[in-house]
Coordinates of C-alpha atoms in Angstrom, one line a residue:
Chain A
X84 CA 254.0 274.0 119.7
X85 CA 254.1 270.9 121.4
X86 CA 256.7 270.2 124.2
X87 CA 256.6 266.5 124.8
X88 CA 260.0 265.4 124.7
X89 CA 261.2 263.0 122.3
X90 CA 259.6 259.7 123.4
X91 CA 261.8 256.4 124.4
X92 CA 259.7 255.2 122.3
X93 CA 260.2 252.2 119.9
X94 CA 262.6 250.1 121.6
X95 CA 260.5 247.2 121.1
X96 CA 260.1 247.4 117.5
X97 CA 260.9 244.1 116.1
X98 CA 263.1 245.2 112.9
X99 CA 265.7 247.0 114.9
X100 CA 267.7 244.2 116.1
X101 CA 271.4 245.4 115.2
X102 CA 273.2 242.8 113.8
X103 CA 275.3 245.7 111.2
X104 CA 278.7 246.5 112.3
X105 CA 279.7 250.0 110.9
X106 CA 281.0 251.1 114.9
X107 CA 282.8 248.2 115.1
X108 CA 282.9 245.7 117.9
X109 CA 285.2 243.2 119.3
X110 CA 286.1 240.6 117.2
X111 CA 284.1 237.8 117.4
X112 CA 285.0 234.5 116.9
X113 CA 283.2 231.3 116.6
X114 CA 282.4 229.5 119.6
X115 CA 282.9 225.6 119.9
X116 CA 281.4 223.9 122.0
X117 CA 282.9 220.6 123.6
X118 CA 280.5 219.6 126.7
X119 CA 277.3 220.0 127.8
X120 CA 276.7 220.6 131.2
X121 CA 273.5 221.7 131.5
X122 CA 270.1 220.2 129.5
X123 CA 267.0 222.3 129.1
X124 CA 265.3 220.3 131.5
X125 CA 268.3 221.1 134.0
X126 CA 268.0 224.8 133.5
X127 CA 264.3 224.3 134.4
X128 CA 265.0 222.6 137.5
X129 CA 267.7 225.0 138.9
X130 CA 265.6 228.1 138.2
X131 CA 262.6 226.2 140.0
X132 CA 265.3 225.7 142.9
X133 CA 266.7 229.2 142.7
X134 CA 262.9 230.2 142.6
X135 CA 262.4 228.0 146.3
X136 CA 265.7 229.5 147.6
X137 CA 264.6 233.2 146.8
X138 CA 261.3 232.7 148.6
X139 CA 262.7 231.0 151.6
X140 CA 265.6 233.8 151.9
X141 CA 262.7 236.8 151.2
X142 CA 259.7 235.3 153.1
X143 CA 257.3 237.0 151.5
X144 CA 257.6 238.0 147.6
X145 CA 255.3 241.5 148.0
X146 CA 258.9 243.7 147.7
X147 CA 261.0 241.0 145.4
X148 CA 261.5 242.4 142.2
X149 CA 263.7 240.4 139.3
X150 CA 266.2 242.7 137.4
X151 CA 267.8 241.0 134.1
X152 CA 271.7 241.7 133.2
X153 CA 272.0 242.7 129.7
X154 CA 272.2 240.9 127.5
X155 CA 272.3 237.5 129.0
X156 CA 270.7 237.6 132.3
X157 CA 267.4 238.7 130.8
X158 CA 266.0 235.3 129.8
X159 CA 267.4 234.4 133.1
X160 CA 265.4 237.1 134.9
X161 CA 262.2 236.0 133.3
X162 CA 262.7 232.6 133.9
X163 CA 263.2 233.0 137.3
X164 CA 260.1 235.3 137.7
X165 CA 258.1 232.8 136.0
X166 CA 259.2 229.9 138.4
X167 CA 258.3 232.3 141.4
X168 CA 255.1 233.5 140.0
X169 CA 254.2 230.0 139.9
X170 CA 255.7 229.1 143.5
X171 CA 253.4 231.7 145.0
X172 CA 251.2 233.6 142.6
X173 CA 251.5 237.6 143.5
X174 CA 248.6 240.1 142.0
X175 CA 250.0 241.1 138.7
X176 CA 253.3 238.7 139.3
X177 CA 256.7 239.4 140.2
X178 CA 257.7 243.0 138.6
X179 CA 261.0 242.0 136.3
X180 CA 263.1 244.8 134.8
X181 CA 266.1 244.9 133.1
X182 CA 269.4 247.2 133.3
X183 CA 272.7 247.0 130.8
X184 CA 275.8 248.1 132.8
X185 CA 277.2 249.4 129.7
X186 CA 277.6 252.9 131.3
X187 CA 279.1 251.8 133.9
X188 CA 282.2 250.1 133.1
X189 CA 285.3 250.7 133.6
X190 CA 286.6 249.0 129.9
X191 CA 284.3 251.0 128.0
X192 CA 284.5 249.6 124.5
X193 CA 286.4 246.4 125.2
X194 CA 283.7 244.3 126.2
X195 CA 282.8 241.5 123.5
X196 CA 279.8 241.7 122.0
X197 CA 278.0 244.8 120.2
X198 CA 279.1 248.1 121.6
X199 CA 276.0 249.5 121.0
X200 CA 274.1 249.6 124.7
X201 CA 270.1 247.9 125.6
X202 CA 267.5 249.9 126.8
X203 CA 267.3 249.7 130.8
X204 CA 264.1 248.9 131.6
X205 CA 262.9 249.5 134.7
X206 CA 259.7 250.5 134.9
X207 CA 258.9 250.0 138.8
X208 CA 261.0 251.6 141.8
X209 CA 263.3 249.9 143.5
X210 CA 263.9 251.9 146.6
X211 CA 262.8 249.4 149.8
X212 CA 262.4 246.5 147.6
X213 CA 264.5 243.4 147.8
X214 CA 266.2 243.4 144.4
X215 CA 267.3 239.8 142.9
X216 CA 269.9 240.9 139.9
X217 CA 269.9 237.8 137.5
X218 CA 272.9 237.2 135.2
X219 CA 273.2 233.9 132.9
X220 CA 277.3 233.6 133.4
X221 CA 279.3 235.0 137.0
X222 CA 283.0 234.7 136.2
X223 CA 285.1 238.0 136.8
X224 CA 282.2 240.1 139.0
X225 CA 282.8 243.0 136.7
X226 CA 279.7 243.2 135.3
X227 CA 278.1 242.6 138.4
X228 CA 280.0 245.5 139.5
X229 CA 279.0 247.9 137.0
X230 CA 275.3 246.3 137.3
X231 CA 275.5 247.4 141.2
X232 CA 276.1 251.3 140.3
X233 CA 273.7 250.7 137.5
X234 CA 270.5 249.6 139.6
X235 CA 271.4 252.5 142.1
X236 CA 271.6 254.9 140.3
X237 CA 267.8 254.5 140.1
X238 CA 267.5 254.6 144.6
X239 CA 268.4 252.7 147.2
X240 CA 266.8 249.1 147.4
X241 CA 266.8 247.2 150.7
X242 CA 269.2 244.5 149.4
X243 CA 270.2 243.5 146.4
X244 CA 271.1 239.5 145.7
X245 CA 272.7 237.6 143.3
X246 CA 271.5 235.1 141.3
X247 CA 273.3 233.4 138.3
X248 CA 272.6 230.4 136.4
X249 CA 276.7 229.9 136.1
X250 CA 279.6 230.5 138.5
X251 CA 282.3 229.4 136.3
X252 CA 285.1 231.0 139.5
X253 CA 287.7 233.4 138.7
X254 CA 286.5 236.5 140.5
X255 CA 288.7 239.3 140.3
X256 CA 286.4 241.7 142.8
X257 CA 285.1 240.7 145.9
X258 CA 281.6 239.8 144.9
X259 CA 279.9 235.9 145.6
X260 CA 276.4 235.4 144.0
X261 CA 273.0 234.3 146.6
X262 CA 272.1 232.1 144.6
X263 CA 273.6 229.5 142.2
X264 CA 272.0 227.4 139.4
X265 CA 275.1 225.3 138.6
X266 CA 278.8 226.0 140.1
X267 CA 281.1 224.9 137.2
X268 CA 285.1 224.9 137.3
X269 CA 286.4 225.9 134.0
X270 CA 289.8 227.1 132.7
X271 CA 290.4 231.0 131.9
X272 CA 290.8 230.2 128.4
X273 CA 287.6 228.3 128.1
X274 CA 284.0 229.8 127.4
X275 CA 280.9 229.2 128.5
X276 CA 277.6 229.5 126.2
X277 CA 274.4 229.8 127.9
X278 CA 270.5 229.8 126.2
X279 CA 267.8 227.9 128.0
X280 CA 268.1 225.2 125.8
X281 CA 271.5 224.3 127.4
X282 CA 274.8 225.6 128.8
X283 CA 277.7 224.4 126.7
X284 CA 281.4 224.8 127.8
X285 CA 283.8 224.5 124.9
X286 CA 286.4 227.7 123.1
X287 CA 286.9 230.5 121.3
X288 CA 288.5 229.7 117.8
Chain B
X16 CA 284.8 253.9 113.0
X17 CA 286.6 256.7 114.7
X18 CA 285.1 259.8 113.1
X19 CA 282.0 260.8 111.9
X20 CA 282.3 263.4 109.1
X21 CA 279.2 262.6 106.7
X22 CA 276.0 261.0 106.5
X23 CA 277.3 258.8 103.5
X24 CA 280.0 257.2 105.9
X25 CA 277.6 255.8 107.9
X26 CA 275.2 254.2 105.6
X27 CA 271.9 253.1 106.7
X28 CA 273.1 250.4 109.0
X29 CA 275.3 253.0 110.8
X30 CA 272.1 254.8 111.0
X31 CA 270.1 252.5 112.5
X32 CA 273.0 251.5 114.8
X33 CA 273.0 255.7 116.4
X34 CA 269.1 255.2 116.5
X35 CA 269.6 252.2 118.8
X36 CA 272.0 253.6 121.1
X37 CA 270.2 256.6 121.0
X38 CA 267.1 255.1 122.6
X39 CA 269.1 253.7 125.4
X40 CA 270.3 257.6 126.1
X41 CA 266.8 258.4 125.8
X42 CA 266.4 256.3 129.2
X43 CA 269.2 257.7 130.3
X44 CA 267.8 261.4 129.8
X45 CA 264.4 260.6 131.4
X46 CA 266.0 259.7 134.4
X47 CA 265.4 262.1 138.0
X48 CA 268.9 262.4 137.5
X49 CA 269.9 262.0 133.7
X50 CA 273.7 261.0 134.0
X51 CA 276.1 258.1 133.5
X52 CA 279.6 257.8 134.0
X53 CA 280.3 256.2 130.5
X54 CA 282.7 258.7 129.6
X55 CA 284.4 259.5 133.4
X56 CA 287.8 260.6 132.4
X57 CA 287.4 261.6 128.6
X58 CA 287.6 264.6 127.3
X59 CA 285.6 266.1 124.4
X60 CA 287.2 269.3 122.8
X61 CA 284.3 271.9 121.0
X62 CA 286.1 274.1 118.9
X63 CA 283.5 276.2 116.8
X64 CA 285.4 278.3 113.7
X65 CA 281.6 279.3 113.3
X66 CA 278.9 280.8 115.6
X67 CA 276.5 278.1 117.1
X68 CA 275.3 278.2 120.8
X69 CA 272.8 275.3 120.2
X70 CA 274.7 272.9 118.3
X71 CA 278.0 273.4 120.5
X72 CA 275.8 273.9 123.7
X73 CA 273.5 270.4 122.6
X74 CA 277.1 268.8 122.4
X75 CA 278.3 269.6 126.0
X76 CA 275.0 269.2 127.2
X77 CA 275.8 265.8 126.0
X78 CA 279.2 265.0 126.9
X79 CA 278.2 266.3 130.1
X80 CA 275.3 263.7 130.6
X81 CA 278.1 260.9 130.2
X82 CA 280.6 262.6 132.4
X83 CA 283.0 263.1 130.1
X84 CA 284.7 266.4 130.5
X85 CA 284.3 269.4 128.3
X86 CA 286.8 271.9 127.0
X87 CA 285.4 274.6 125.2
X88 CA 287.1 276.5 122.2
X89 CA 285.7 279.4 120.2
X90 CA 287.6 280.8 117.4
X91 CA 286.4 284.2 118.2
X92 CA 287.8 284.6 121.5
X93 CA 291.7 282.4 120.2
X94 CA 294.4 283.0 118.6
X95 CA 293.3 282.2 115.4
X96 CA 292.3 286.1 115.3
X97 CA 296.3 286.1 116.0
X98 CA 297.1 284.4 112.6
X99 CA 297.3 280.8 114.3
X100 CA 296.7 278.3 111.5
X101 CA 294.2 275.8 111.9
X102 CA 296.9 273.1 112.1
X103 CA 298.5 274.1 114.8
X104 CA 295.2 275.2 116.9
X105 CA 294.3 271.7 116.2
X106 CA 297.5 270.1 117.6
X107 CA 297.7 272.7 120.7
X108 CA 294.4 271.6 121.5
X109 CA 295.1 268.2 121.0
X110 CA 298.6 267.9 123.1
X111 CA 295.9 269.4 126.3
X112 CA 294.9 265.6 125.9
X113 CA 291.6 265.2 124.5
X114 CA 289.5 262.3 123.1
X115 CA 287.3 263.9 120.9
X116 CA 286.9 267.0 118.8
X117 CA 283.6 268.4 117.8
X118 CA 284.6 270.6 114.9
X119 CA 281.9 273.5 113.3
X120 CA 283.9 275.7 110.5
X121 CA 283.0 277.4 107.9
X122 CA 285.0 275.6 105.5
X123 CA 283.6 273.0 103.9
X124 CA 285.8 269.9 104.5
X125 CA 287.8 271.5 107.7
X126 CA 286.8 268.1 109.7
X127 CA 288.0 265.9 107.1
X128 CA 291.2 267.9 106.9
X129 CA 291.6 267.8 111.1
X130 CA 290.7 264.0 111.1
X131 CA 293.6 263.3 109.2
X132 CA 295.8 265.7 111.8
X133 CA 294.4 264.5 114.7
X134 CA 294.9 261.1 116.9
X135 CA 291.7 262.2 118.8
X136 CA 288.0 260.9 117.3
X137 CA 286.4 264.0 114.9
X138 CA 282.7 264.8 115.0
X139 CA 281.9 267.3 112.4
X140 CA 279.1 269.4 114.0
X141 CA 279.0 271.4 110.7
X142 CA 281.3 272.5 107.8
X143 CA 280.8 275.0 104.8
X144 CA 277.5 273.7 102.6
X145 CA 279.0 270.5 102.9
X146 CA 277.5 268.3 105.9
X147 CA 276.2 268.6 109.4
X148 CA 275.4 264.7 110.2
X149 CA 274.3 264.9 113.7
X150 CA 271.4 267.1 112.6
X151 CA 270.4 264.6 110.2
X152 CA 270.5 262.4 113.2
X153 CA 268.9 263.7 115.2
X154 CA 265.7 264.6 112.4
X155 CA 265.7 260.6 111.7
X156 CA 265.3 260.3 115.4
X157 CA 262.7 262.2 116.0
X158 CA 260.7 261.0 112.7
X159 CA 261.2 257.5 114.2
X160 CA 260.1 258.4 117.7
X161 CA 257.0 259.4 116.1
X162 CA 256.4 255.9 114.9
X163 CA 257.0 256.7 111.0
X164 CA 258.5 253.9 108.8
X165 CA 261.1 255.2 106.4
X166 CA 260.5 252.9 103.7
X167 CA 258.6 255.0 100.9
X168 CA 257.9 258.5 103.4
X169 CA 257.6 261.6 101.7
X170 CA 259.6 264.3 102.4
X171 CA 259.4 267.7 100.9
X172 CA 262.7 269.9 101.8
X173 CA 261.9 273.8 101.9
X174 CA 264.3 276.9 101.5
X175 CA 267.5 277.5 100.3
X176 CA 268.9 274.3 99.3
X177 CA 272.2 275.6 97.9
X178 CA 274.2 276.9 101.1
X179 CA 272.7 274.2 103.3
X180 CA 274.9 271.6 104.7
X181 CA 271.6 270.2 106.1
X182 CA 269.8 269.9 103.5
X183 CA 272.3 267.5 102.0
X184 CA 273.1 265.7 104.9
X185 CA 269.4 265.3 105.3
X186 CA 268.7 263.8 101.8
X187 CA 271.7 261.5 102.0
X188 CA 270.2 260.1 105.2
X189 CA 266.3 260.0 104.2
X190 CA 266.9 258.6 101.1
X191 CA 269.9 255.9 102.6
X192 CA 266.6 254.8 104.9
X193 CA 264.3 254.6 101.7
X194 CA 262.1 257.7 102.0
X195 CA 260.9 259.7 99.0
X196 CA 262.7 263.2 99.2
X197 CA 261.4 266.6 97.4
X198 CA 263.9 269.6 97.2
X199 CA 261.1 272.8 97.0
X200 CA 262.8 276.0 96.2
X201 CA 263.4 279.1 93.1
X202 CA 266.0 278.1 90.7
X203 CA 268.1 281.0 92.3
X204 CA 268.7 278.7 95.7
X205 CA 269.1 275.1 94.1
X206 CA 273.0 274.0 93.7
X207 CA 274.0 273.5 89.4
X208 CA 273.3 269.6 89.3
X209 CA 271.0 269.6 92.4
X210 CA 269.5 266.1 90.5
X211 CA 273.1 264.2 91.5
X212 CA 271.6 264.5 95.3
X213 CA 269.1 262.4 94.6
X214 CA 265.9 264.0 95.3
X215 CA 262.3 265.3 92.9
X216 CA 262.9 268.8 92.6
X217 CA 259.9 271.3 92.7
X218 CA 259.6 275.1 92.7
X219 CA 256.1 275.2 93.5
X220 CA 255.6 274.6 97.6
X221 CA 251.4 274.4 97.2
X222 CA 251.9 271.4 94.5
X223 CA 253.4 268.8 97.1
X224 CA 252.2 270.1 100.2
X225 CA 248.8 267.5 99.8
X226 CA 251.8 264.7 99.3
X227 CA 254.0 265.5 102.2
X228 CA 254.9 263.6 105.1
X229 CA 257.1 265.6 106.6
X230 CA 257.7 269.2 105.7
X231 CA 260.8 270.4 106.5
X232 CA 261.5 274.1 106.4
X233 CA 265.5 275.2 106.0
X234 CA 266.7 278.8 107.3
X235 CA 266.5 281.5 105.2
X236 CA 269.9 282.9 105.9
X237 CA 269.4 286.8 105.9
X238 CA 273.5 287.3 105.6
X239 CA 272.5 286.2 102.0
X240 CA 270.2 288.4 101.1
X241 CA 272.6 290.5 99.3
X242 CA 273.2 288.5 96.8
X243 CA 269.5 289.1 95.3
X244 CA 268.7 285.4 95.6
X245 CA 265.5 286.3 95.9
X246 CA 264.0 289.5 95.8
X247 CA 262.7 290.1 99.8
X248 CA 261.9 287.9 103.0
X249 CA 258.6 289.3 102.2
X250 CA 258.4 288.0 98.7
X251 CA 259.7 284.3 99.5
X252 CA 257.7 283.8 102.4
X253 CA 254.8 284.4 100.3
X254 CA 256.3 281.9 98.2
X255 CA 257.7 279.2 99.7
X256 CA 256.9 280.8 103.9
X257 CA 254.4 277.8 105.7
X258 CA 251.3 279.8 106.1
X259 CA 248.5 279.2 107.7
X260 CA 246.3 278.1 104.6
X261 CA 249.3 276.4 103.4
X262 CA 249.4 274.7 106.7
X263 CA 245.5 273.7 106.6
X264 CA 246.3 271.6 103.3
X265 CA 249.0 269.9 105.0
X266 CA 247.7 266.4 106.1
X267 CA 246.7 266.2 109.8
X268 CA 249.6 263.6 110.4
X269 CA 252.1 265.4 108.6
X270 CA 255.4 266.5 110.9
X271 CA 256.3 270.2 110.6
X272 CA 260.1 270.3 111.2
X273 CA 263.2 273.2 111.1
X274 CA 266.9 273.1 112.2
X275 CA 266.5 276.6 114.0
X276 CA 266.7 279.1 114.8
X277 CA 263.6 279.8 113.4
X278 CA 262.7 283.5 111.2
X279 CA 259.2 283.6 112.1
X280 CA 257.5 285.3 109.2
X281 CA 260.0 284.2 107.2
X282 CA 260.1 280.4 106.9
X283 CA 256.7 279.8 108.8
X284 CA 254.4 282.3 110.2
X285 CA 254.2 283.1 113.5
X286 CA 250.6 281.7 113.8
X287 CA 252.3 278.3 112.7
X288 CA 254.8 277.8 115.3
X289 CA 252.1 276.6 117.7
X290 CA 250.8 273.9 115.4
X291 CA 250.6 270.6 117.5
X292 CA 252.8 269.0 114.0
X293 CA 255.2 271.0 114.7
X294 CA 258.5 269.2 116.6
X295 CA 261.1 271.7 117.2
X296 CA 261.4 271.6 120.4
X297 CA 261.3 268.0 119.6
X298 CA 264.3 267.8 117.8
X299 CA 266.3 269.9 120.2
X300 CA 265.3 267.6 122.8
X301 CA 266.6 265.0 120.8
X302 CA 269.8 266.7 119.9
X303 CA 271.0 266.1 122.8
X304 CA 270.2 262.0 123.0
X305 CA 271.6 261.5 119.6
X306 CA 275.4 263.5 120.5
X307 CA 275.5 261.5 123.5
X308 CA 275.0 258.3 121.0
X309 CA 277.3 259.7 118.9
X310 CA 279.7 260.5 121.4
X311 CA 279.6 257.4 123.1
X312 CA 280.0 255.1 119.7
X313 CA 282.9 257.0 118.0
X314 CA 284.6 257.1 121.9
X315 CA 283.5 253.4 122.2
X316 CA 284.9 252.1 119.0
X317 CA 287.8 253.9 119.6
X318 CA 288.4 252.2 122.8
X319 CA 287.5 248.5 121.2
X320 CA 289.9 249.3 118.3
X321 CA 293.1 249.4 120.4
X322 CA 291.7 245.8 122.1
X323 CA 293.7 243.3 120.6
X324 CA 291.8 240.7 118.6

């Protein structure tokens, strides 16, 4: 009888993007969008930047490893690996991992979005390392919060930095990001969208 | 959703939602230390009407992984022996302030009938014949782990088909996911209309075997054998028992699965049970990771229900 445990397995099969909503999830409503505040080609130049910043802060990138908040730092986590593997090429690059902070909330349910939790993903230790946690949007520091207890639960790095491509204010916890792509002053009411194409302030409808 | 009583409630997308929380509590589970605090501060109620130590221990092996707290409640040791009625077991539990209940009876519908008492979230964890949906969870879980598609897989059912609440749950969730499903049993253990459930029916175990997927073998349940169902252990696991030349014309890909506890000699022979296609200890493994999804969705939802919109 075999005795392998039940494999992680398939997280990365295409066709299981959950779009269904049988478990329910916060309402969502439609985003519109008013300005645009950052182009694609910004977004490129601010990670680039972010990318100099992290090298001159680390000195060396041999223990930097790039960790991607679910669901929207992850882009942001690559992107910024990218512009550092190409700052100062590393043997097999920058390692970049990702963590969702689901399970460590303290609103469990009530954040928007699906309910249903991503696959952490880190498949590298971070004990001694200098951990860079990536996030596309800093506005209450909750996340980053839960994200904190999330990436040590998994050891004890040597210091973990911020980086966010957004700091749209309004902090609620005592927490300031190392490194900012684009600080932007918005309302409480208004919303921020974020791809690399763009970041686009505007409201919920 | 707030309870999960059947299969049929969840549909395939409600499937394939557990199955995708479930993977992130596999991560979760292969961790040194395999414990979140998602559920600090709930607490999940077992109350088992029924005899189970794996389902009800899988379930606060679960709850415990997520930190919720457990309180346990078996009907044997309580005052329903006292002449309590279930009601009122229900709501003293209940007023102890609990999130969840995981409910086993012997009654088929009892969940249904507490959901409807109860402000807490209901997980059935098995009633009467009628359903047991976090088994059928957890089987589509580990099929899935193994890489299999759904879409068209064939599945041949073996055993006593009538009393078995997962054999029904099962169908309902292999065929919501588009597999090909074959009840294989004597007339004497198929329910009266067992074509409404949706599946080929076959009293002849050596006929599909070569066209089998997955072959999964039910419990013969020897508190039964007094009704002459069928006329020895013996005599149906020469019938319908996975021996070993049964198991040679089984394909070399095909999964051998079983709820448990296993009768050895009975369902499958002993020389079987170390197969390398066989995945029980697969599927207990994966008990676990699909309660803690569950757990964590009905408690989730439940949370995000009372958000205002």
């Amino acid at each position: 009888m075999t005795t392998t445990p039940g494999p992680a397995s398939d997280h990365d099969t295409p066709d299981e993007s959950i779009d269904s909503n049988v478990f329910g999830r916060r309402q969502q409503r439609a985003f519109v969008a008013r300005t645009l505040v950052l182009t694609g080609e910004e977004i490129q130049r601010a990670v680039r930047r972010m990318g100099h910043e992290i090298l001159e802060r680390n000195a060396s990138l041999d223990d930097v490893v790039v960790i991607g908040l679910e669901r929207g730092g992850v882009p942001i986590a690559r992107a910024i690996a990218a512009a550092l593997d190409q700052i100062e090429p590393t043997a097999g690059g920058v390692p970049v991992g990702s963590v969702d902070a689901s399970f460590h909330r303290d609103d469990l349910g009530s954040q928007p979005g699906s309910i249903i939790p991503a696959v952490t993903q880190l498949p590298f230790a971070v004990d001694d390392r200098h951990v860079v946690l990536c996030d596309d949007v800093l506005f209450t520091g909750r996340t980053v919060r839960a994200a904190l207890d999330a990436v040590t639960d998994f050891g004890r790095p040597r210091s973990i930095q911020l980086a966010v491509l957004v700091d749209r204010g309004h902090r609620e916890l005592p927490i300031r990001p190392d490194y900012v792509g684009k600080n932007l002053p918005t309302a409480r009411n208004e919303s921020v969208r974020v791809s690399l194409d763009g970041v686009e302030i505007g409201e919920l409808t | 959703m707030t309870d999960l009583l059947t299969i049929d409630q969840l549909g395939p997308d409600g499937i394939r939602e557990v199955m995708a929380c479930a993977d992130a509590m596999a991560e979760v589970c292969s961790r040194p230390v395999p414990k979140v605090p998602a559920l600090k501060g709930r607490t999940v109620a077992s109350m088992f009407f029924e005899d189970s130590t794996r389902t009800r221990t899988s379930f606060e092996t679960a709850a415990r992984r997520l930190s919720a707290d457990v309180l346990n409640f078996s009907a044997s040791s309580s005052s329903v022996n006292k002449g309590e009625s279930l009601r009122d077991t229900v709501e003293t539990i209940e007023a102890m302030g609990v999130d969840a209940i995981v409910v086993r009876h012997r009654s088929s519908g009892a969940p249904q009938q507490i959901a409807r008492w109860a402000d807490a979230a209901v997980i059935n964890a098995g009633d009467g014949w009628h359903a047991h949906p976090t088994q059928s969870l957890l089987d589509v879980y580990t099929i899935r782990a193994e890489g299999r598609s759904f879409e068209g897989l064939r599945i041949g059912i073996v055993g006593d088909i009538s009393h078995s609440r997962v054999a029904r749950s099962n169908i309902a969730a292999y065929l919501a996911l588009g597999a090909e499903v074959t009840v294989v049993a004597p007339p004497t253990l198929l329910p009266p209309h067992v074509e409404a459930l949706g599946a080929s029916v076959s009293h002849d175990l050596d006929a599909v075997l070569a066209e089998t997927d997955v072959l999964y073998l039910l419990r013969m349940q020897r508190e039964r054998m007094d009704q002459a169902l069928v006329p020895s252990l013996g005599e149906y696991h020469r019938a319908f028992g996975l021996t070993l030349d049964r198991a040679k014309s089984l394909s070399g890909s095909a999964l051998i699965m079983h709820p448990g506890p296993m009768n050895r000699g009975v369902e499958i022979s002993p020389e079987v049970i170390d197969d390398p296609r066989v995945r029980v200890l697969n599927q207990v493994t994966n008990g676990v990771i699909v309660r803690m999804a569950v757990l964590y969705l009905v408690l989730a939802s439940t949370a995000s229900d009372g958000v205002a919109s």
